[in-house]
Short mmCIF file of C-alpha atoms and ligand atoms in Angstrom, two decimals:
data_model
loop_
_atom_site.label_atom_id
_atom_site.label_comp_id
_atom_site.label_asym_id
_atom_site.label_seq_id
_atom_site.Cartn_x
_atom_site.Cartn_y
_atom_site.Cartn_z
CA MET A 1 -23.21 29.02 -2.45
CA ALA A 2 -21.48 26.81 -4.98
CA GLN A 3 -20.90 23.22 -3.99
CA GLN A 4 -17.49 22.52 -2.51
CA ILE A 5 -15.48 19.96 -4.35
CA VAL A 6 -14.30 16.83 -2.57
CA LEU A 7 -11.77 14.78 -4.48
CA THR A 8 -9.74 11.70 -3.85
CA GLY A 9 -7.86 9.09 -5.83
CA ILE A 10 -6.71 5.57 -5.07
CA LYS A 11 -3.88 3.71 -6.77
CA PRO A 12 -5.07 0.46 -8.37
CA THR A 13 -2.31 -1.77 -7.07
CA GLY A 14 -4.24 -4.58 -5.41
CA MET A 15 -7.57 -5.88 -4.25
CA PRO A 16 -9.44 -3.61 -1.83
CA HIS A 17 -9.26 -4.76 1.79
CA LEU A 18 -10.92 -3.88 5.06
CA GLY A 19 -8.26 -1.25 5.85
CA ASN A 20 -8.94 0.54 2.53
CA TRP A 21 -12.64 0.38 3.23
CA VAL A 22 -12.39 2.00 6.67
CA GLY A 23 -9.62 4.43 5.80
CA ALA A 24 -10.60 5.56 2.32
CA ILE A 25 -13.70 4.08 0.74
CA LYS A 26 -16.26 4.43 3.54
CA PRO A 27 -15.41 8.02 4.54
CA THR A 28 -15.41 9.23 0.94
CA VAL A 29 -18.71 7.54 0.17
CA GLU A 30 -20.21 9.23 3.22
CA LEU A 31 -18.79 12.60 2.27
CA SER A 32 -20.11 12.27 -1.26
CA GLN A 33 -23.62 11.90 0.12
CA GLN A 34 -23.59 15.38 1.65
CA PRO A 35 -25.73 17.71 -0.46
CA ASP A 36 -23.38 20.71 -0.31
CA ARG A 37 -20.44 18.75 -1.74
CA GLN A 38 -19.65 17.48 -5.21
CA GLY A 39 -17.50 14.36 -5.16
CA PHE A 40 -14.81 13.48 -7.71
CA PHE A 41 -13.31 10.03 -7.31
CA PHE A 42 -10.68 8.62 -9.55
CA ILE A 43 -8.51 5.62 -10.20
CA ALA A 44 -4.90 6.89 -10.08
CA ASP A 45 -3.73 4.43 -12.73
CA TYR A 46 -0.76 6.46 -13.95
CA HIS A 47 0.41 6.84 -10.36
CA ALA A 48 0.36 3.06 -10.10
CA LEU A 49 2.72 2.85 -13.07
CA THR A 50 5.56 4.16 -10.89
CA GLY A 51 5.75 0.61 -9.53
CA LEU A 52 3.32 -1.72 -11.28
CA ARG A 53 4.61 -2.94 -14.64
CA ASP A 54 2.08 -5.65 -15.44
CA ALA A 55 -0.49 -4.39 -17.95
CA LYS A 56 -2.99 -7.11 -17.22
CA ALA A 57 -2.82 -6.52 -13.49
CA LEU A 58 -3.09 -2.75 -13.86
CA ARG A 59 -6.19 -3.11 -16.04
CA HIS A 60 -7.74 -5.63 -13.69
CA TYR A 61 -7.10 -3.60 -10.53
CA SER A 62 -8.50 -0.47 -12.18
CA TYR A 63 -11.78 -2.22 -12.85
CA SER A 64 -11.86 -3.92 -9.48
CA LEU A 65 -11.28 -0.68 -7.62
CA ALA A 66 -14.12 1.03 -9.47
CA ALA A 67 -16.37 -2.00 -8.90
CA ALA A 68 -15.48 -1.95 -5.21
CA TRP A 69 -16.23 1.73 -4.86
CA ILE A 70 -19.64 1.30 -6.48
CA ALA A 71 -20.47 -1.94 -4.66
CA LEU A 72 -19.67 -0.23 -1.37
CA GLY A 73 -22.03 2.66 -1.97
CA LEU A 74 -20.57 5.23 -4.32
CA ASP A 75 -23.32 6.46 -6.62
CA PRO A 76 -21.77 7.22 -10.01
CA HIS A 77 -24.75 9.39 -10.97
CA GLN A 78 -24.29 11.62 -7.99
CA SER A 79 -20.49 11.60 -7.89
CA ILE A 80 -18.05 11.65 -10.75
CA LEU A 81 -15.98 8.51 -11.09
CA TYR A 82 -13.18 8.47 -13.64
CA ARG A 83 -9.76 7.16 -14.55
CA GLN A 84 -6.84 9.56 -14.23
CA SER A 85 -5.46 8.36 -17.59
CA ASP A 86 -8.67 9.50 -19.33
CA ILE A 87 -8.03 13.15 -18.51
CA PRO A 88 -5.21 14.59 -20.66
CA GLU A 89 -5.46 17.99 -18.96
CA VAL A 90 -4.06 16.46 -15.78
CA PHE A 91 -0.78 15.68 -17.51
CA GLU A 92 -0.53 19.07 -19.13
CA LEU A 93 -1.05 20.74 -15.79
CA SER A 94 1.51 18.42 -14.26
CA TRP A 95 4.18 19.94 -16.54
CA VAL A 96 3.14 23.48 -15.67
CA LEU A 97 3.30 22.70 -11.97
CA ALA A 98 6.69 21.02 -12.40
CA CYS A 99 7.97 24.38 -13.61
CA PHE A 100 6.85 25.91 -10.32
CA SER A 101 8.14 23.17 -8.10
CA PRO A 102 11.48 23.69 -6.37
CA LYS A 103 13.58 20.55 -6.72
CA GLY A 104 14.26 20.60 -2.99
CA LEU A 105 10.56 20.20 -2.29
CA MET A 106 10.60 16.87 -4.12
CA ASN A 107 13.71 15.78 -2.17
CA ARG A 108 11.63 16.07 0.99
CA ALA A 109 8.56 14.22 -0.30
CA HIS A 110 7.93 11.11 1.72
CA ALA A 111 7.57 8.40 -0.99
CA TYR A 112 10.99 9.38 -2.35
CA LYS A 113 12.56 9.75 1.07
CA ALA A 114 11.32 6.32 2.09
CA GLN A 115 13.15 4.74 -0.87
CA VAL A 116 16.34 6.68 -0.10
CA GLN A 117 16.18 5.54 3.50
CA LYS A 118 15.69 1.95 2.41
CA ASN A 119 18.79 2.25 0.21
CA GLN A 120 20.81 3.64 3.11
CA GLU A 121 19.65 0.87 5.42
CA THR A 122 20.52 -1.87 2.97
CA GLY A 123 23.95 -0.36 2.33
CA GLU A 124 23.16 0.46 -1.31
CA GLU A 125 25.86 2.76 -2.73
CA ASP A 126 23.51 4.87 -4.84
CA VAL A 127 20.93 6.46 -2.53
CA ASP A 128 18.68 6.96 -5.56
CA ALA A 129 18.71 3.30 -6.59
CA GLY A 130 15.24 2.13 -7.59
CA VAL A 131 13.93 5.68 -7.92
CA ASN A 132 12.39 6.53 -11.28
CA MET A 133 11.37 10.09 -12.16
CA GLY A 134 7.73 9.06 -11.88
CA LEU A 135 8.26 8.24 -8.24
CA TYR A 136 10.37 11.36 -7.71
CA THR A 137 7.77 13.70 -9.20
CA TYR A 138 4.80 11.74 -7.84
CA PRO A 139 3.63 14.71 -5.73
CA ILE A 140 3.49 16.97 -8.80
CA LEU A 141 1.14 14.65 -10.65
CA MET A 142 -0.90 14.37 -7.49
CA ALA A 143 -1.02 18.18 -7.21
CA ALA A 144 -2.28 18.30 -10.80
CA ASP A 145 -5.02 15.75 -9.94
CA ILE A 146 -6.14 17.97 -7.11
CA LEU A 147 -5.79 21.44 -8.61
CA ILE A 148 -7.27 20.64 -12.02
CA MET A 149 -10.69 20.01 -10.38
CA ASN A 150 -10.65 23.09 -8.10
CA SER A 151 -10.76 20.71 -5.15
CA LYS A 152 -11.39 22.15 -1.72
CA TRP A 153 -11.31 18.94 0.36
CA VAL A 154 -9.06 15.96 -0.19
CA PRO A 155 -9.84 12.99 2.05
CA VAL A 156 -6.67 10.90 2.42
CA GLY A 157 -4.85 8.71 4.89
CA SER A 158 -2.35 10.49 7.12
CA ASP A 159 0.55 9.21 4.96
CA GLN A 160 -0.74 11.38 2.10
CA GLN A 161 -1.15 14.59 4.08
CA GLN A 162 2.25 15.89 3.04
CA HIS A 163 1.39 15.43 -0.63
CA VAL A 164 -1.77 17.49 -0.25
CA GLU A 165 0.28 20.19 1.47
CA ILE A 166 2.65 20.20 -1.50
CA ALA A 167 -0.34 20.71 -3.81
CA ARG A 168 -1.40 23.64 -1.70
CA ASP A 169 2.12 25.12 -1.76
CA LEU A 170 2.34 24.83 -5.55
CA ALA A 171 -1.09 26.46 -5.94
CA GLN A 172 0.07 29.31 -3.76
CA TYR A 173 3.36 29.83 -5.63
CA PHE A 174 1.45 29.94 -8.89
CA ASN A 175 -1.32 32.28 -7.71
CA ARG A 176 1.23 34.60 -6.17
CA GLN A 177 3.38 34.68 -9.29
CA TYR A 178 0.47 35.79 -11.47
CA GLN A 179 -1.36 37.76 -8.79
CA ARG A 180 -4.61 35.86 -9.43
CA GLU A 181 -6.69 33.17 -7.82
CA VAL A 182 -6.16 30.65 -10.59
CA PHE A 183 -6.21 27.68 -8.23
CA THR A 184 -8.38 26.88 -5.23
CA LEU A 185 -6.22 26.08 -2.20
CA PRO A 186 -6.95 22.48 -1.13
CA ASP A 187 -6.99 21.01 2.38
CA ALA A 188 -6.45 17.41 3.42
CA LEU A 189 -9.29 15.78 5.32
CA ILE A 190 -7.97 13.15 7.66
CA ASP A 191 -10.22 10.87 9.61
CA GLN A 192 -8.41 10.39 12.92
CA SER A 193 -10.91 7.94 14.37
CA THR A 194 -10.07 5.25 11.84
CA ALA A 195 -6.35 5.84 11.63
CA VAL A 196 -5.24 2.44 12.90
CA LEU A 197 -7.04 -0.76 12.08
CA PRO A 198 -5.23 -3.92 13.14
CA GLY A 199 -4.51 -6.69 10.66
CA ILE A 200 -4.58 -10.42 11.42
CA ASP A 201 -1.16 -10.28 13.11
CA GLY A 202 -2.14 -7.28 15.26
CA ARG A 203 0.04 -4.76 13.38
CA LYS A 204 -1.60 -2.01 11.30
CA MET A 205 -3.60 -3.61 8.48
CA SER A 206 -1.64 -3.11 5.30
CA LYS A 207 -1.01 -4.88 2.05
CA SER A 208 2.71 -4.48 2.59
CA TYR A 209 2.54 -6.51 5.82
CA ASN A 210 0.32 -9.07 4.11
CA ASN A 211 -1.94 -9.10 7.16
CA HIS A 212 -5.02 -7.68 5.45
CA ILE A 213 -8.50 -9.10 5.00
CA PRO A 214 -9.71 -8.58 1.43
CA ILE A 215 -13.37 -7.69 1.06
CA PHE A 216 -14.22 -9.39 -2.22
CA GLU A 217 -12.85 -12.84 -1.71
CA THR A 218 -14.51 -16.22 -1.49
CA ALA A 219 -16.24 -16.91 1.80
CA ASP A 220 -13.82 -19.75 2.37
CA ARG A 221 -10.69 -17.60 2.07
CA ILE A 222 -12.09 -14.93 4.34
CA ARG A 223 -13.09 -17.46 6.95
CA LYS A 224 -9.58 -18.95 6.90
CA LEU A 225 -7.98 -15.52 7.34
CA ILE A 226 -10.25 -14.68 10.25
CA MET A 227 -9.43 -18.03 11.90
CA ARG A 228 -5.73 -17.09 11.66
CA ILE A 229 -6.10 -13.83 13.64
CA GLU A 230 -3.54 -13.87 16.44
CA THR A 231 -4.83 -14.02 20.01
CA ASP A 232 -3.34 -14.49 23.45
CA SER A 233 -3.37 -17.93 25.04
CA SER A 234 -6.33 -17.45 27.37
CA ARG A 235 -8.69 -20.41 27.41
CA PRO A 236 -12.45 -20.72 26.95
CA GLY A 237 -14.16 -19.55 30.14
CA GLU A 238 -11.36 -17.14 31.08
CA PRO A 239 -12.44 -13.47 30.96
CA LYS A 240 -10.90 -11.59 28.01
CA ASN A 241 -10.12 -7.95 27.45
CA PRO A 242 -11.95 -6.74 24.33
CA ASP A 243 -9.82 -3.61 24.07
CA THR A 244 -6.65 -5.53 23.32
CA SER A 245 -8.28 -8.03 20.98
CA THR A 246 -7.89 -7.65 17.23
CA ILE A 247 -11.02 -9.74 16.74
CA PHE A 248 -13.03 -7.32 18.82
CA GLN A 249 -11.60 -4.23 17.06
CA LEU A 250 -12.70 -5.64 13.73
CA TYR A 251 -16.06 -6.80 15.02
CA ARG A 252 -16.85 -3.37 16.42
CA LEU A 253 -16.24 -1.81 13.05
CA LEU A 254 -19.02 -3.80 11.44
CA ALA A 255 -21.50 -4.21 14.29
CA THR A 256 -24.15 -1.94 15.76
CA PRO A 257 -23.43 -0.35 19.19
CA GLU A 258 -25.85 -2.86 20.78
CA GLU A 259 -24.14 -5.85 19.19
CA THR A 260 -20.78 -4.43 20.23
CA ALA A 261 -21.89 -4.03 23.85
CA ALA A 262 -23.30 -7.58 23.87
CA MET A 263 -20.02 -8.92 22.48
CA ALA A 264 -18.02 -7.04 25.14
CA ARG A 265 -20.08 -8.83 27.79
CA GLN A 266 -19.33 -12.16 26.14
CA TYR A 267 -15.62 -11.35 26.38
CA GLU A 268 -16.00 -10.72 30.10
CA ASN A 269 -17.84 -14.03 30.37
CA GLY A 270 -14.95 -15.83 28.73
CA ILE A 271 -16.06 -16.47 25.16
CA ALA A 272 -13.71 -18.94 23.44
CA TRP A 273 -11.46 -17.33 20.81
CA LYS A 274 -12.83 -19.75 18.27
CA ASP A 275 -16.38 -18.54 18.93
CA ALA A 276 -15.32 -14.89 18.85
CA LYS A 277 -13.81 -15.55 15.43
CA GLU A 278 -16.96 -17.29 14.20
CA ALA A 279 -19.00 -14.28 15.33
CA LEU A 280 -16.67 -11.93 13.47
CA TYR A 281 -16.86 -14.05 10.34
CA ALA A 282 -20.67 -14.14 10.45
CA ARG A 283 -20.78 -10.37 10.92
CA PHE A 284 -18.33 -9.79 8.07
CA GLU A 285 -20.24 -12.07 5.72
CA GLU A 286 -23.51 -10.33 6.47
CA SER A 287 -22.06 -6.81 6.23
CA PHE A 288 -20.57 -7.37 2.80
CA ARG A 289 -23.00 -9.88 1.30
CA ALA A 290 -24.88 -7.39 -0.88
CA ALA A 291 -21.67 -5.58 -1.84
CA ASN A 292 -20.08 -8.85 -2.86
CA GLN A 293 -22.97 -9.68 -5.12
CA ARG A 294 -22.84 -6.26 -6.80
CA TYR A 295 -19.07 -6.47 -7.15
CA ARG A 296 -19.34 -9.82 -8.89
CA GLU A 297 -21.97 -8.52 -11.29
CA LEU A 298 -19.84 -5.54 -12.24
CA MET A 299 -16.72 -7.65 -12.75
CA ALA A 300 -18.49 -10.41 -14.71
CA ASP A 301 -19.23 -8.00 -17.55
CA THR A 302 -17.21 -4.80 -17.46
CA SER A 303 -19.33 -2.97 -20.06
CA GLU A 304 -21.26 -1.18 -17.33
CA LEU A 305 -17.98 0.02 -15.82
CA ASP A 306 -16.83 1.14 -19.27
CA ARG A 307 -19.96 3.25 -19.61
CA ILE A 308 -19.43 4.72 -16.16
CA PHE A 309 -15.82 5.58 -17.04
CA ALA A 310 -16.90 7.18 -20.34
CA ASP A 311 -19.52 9.25 -18.58
CA GLY A 312 -17.12 10.21 -15.79
CA LYS A 313 -14.55 11.27 -18.34
CA ASP A 314 -17.04 13.58 -20.10
CA LYS A 315 -18.16 15.20 -16.88
CA ALA A 316 -14.67 15.53 -15.47
CA ARG A 317 -13.31 17.09 -18.65
CA GLN A 318 -15.96 19.79 -18.55
CA VAL A 319 -14.15 21.01 -15.46
CA THR A 320 -10.56 20.21 -16.44
CA GLN A 321 -10.80 21.92 -19.84
CA LYS A 322 -11.87 25.15 -18.17
CA THR A 323 -9.02 24.95 -15.69
CA ILE A 324 -6.41 24.28 -18.33
CA ASP A 325 -7.69 27.17 -20.49
CA ARG A 326 -7.37 29.48 -17.52
CA VAL A 327 -3.85 28.21 -16.82
CA ARG A 328 -2.77 28.56 -20.46
CA ARG A 329 -4.03 32.14 -20.65
CA THR A 330 -2.39 32.95 -17.34
CA VAL A 331 1.07 31.73 -18.29
CA GLY A 332 0.89 33.05 -21.85
CA VAL A 333 0.86 30.00 -24.10
CA SER A 334 -1.51 29.28 -27.00
N1 LIG N 1 -1.17 9.09 -3.63
C1 LIG N 1 -2.46 8.56 -3.28
C2 LIG N 1 -2.23 7.22 -2.56
O1 LIG N 1 -1.23 6.58 -2.75
C3 LIG N 1 -3.34 8.37 -4.47
C4 LIG N 1 -3.62 9.67 -5.15
C5 LIG N 1 -3.15 10.07 -6.37
C6 LIG N 1 -4.41 10.74 -4.65
N2 LIG N 1 -3.62 11.32 -6.67
C7 LIG N 1 -4.38 11.76 -5.65
C8 LIG N 1 -5.14 10.94 -3.48
C9 LIG N 1 -5.06 12.96 -5.47
C10 LIG N 1 -5.82 12.14 -3.32
C11 LIG N 1 -5.77 13.15 -4.31
O2 LIG N 1 -3.08 6.80 -1.82
#
């Protein structure tokens, strides 16, 4: 049987943090190691342009995301790693899909709806204020990303599930119109177990709450962030409940089951919050030490990343050119 295609993209809009690692990077790296799957991973740089208008930052985040992916275990020989902007066929397909996309479907897409809701809440007269057409048609470009590679599985966070469903709908409209299986119907793959990771204030870890712990930061910065994790006011010696502790939730993520069980006992025995934080910091430092080193190497001289992008582009286009040929023949253009 042919290998099933697993594909996902990440927008390069900031430095990768622990929440990205658990929610997106780790599960995709693990999936890509399965022998019956072929992984395609890309930097969704043109998606980032819907909101990020700083060329230097966009370039930097694109490299740093690729470096993070590789440092955290993605093997660019085994999987195909590329930049969305390197694949012209994606944008051609995006137009074709736009012609099959009911406008009402875009009205219901969540990134757009969120902005409309924000406008309503802030009493803005124009509900579409701050909405550019890139944001409005975001799901169409995303559908093109997915369908151009014949993707079967699309690992994403639960907030992106709707977008994958839109891709599936568009593929179905198209296939039905021409009575052929031009596109593979994709499915979202959502890892429920890692859905909510707390940030340093106890709310869901997210860049938008600014409560995240970046992975590739100086030891000093990370230590400071960990020391700022909010706790209750129980004192050293008082038993503590690990299940309600952010420190413990983060520790568990990085530790072995034995270490986790030992730490739970220390909570019962009244470990001081300060010591629990030190233990988390030590665990974090050890877990990401090798990755940090690799990340720094890749970022110090980006020529290796440039080669990886060039190679990824060649391999990806072998697939995308076939898809776009099929689409062109199907719709009846040159
Ligand atoms: N929209 C995704 C996000 O914000 C990124 C993305 C773009 C993507 N294209 C994709 C994810 C295709 C999966 C498949 O996280």
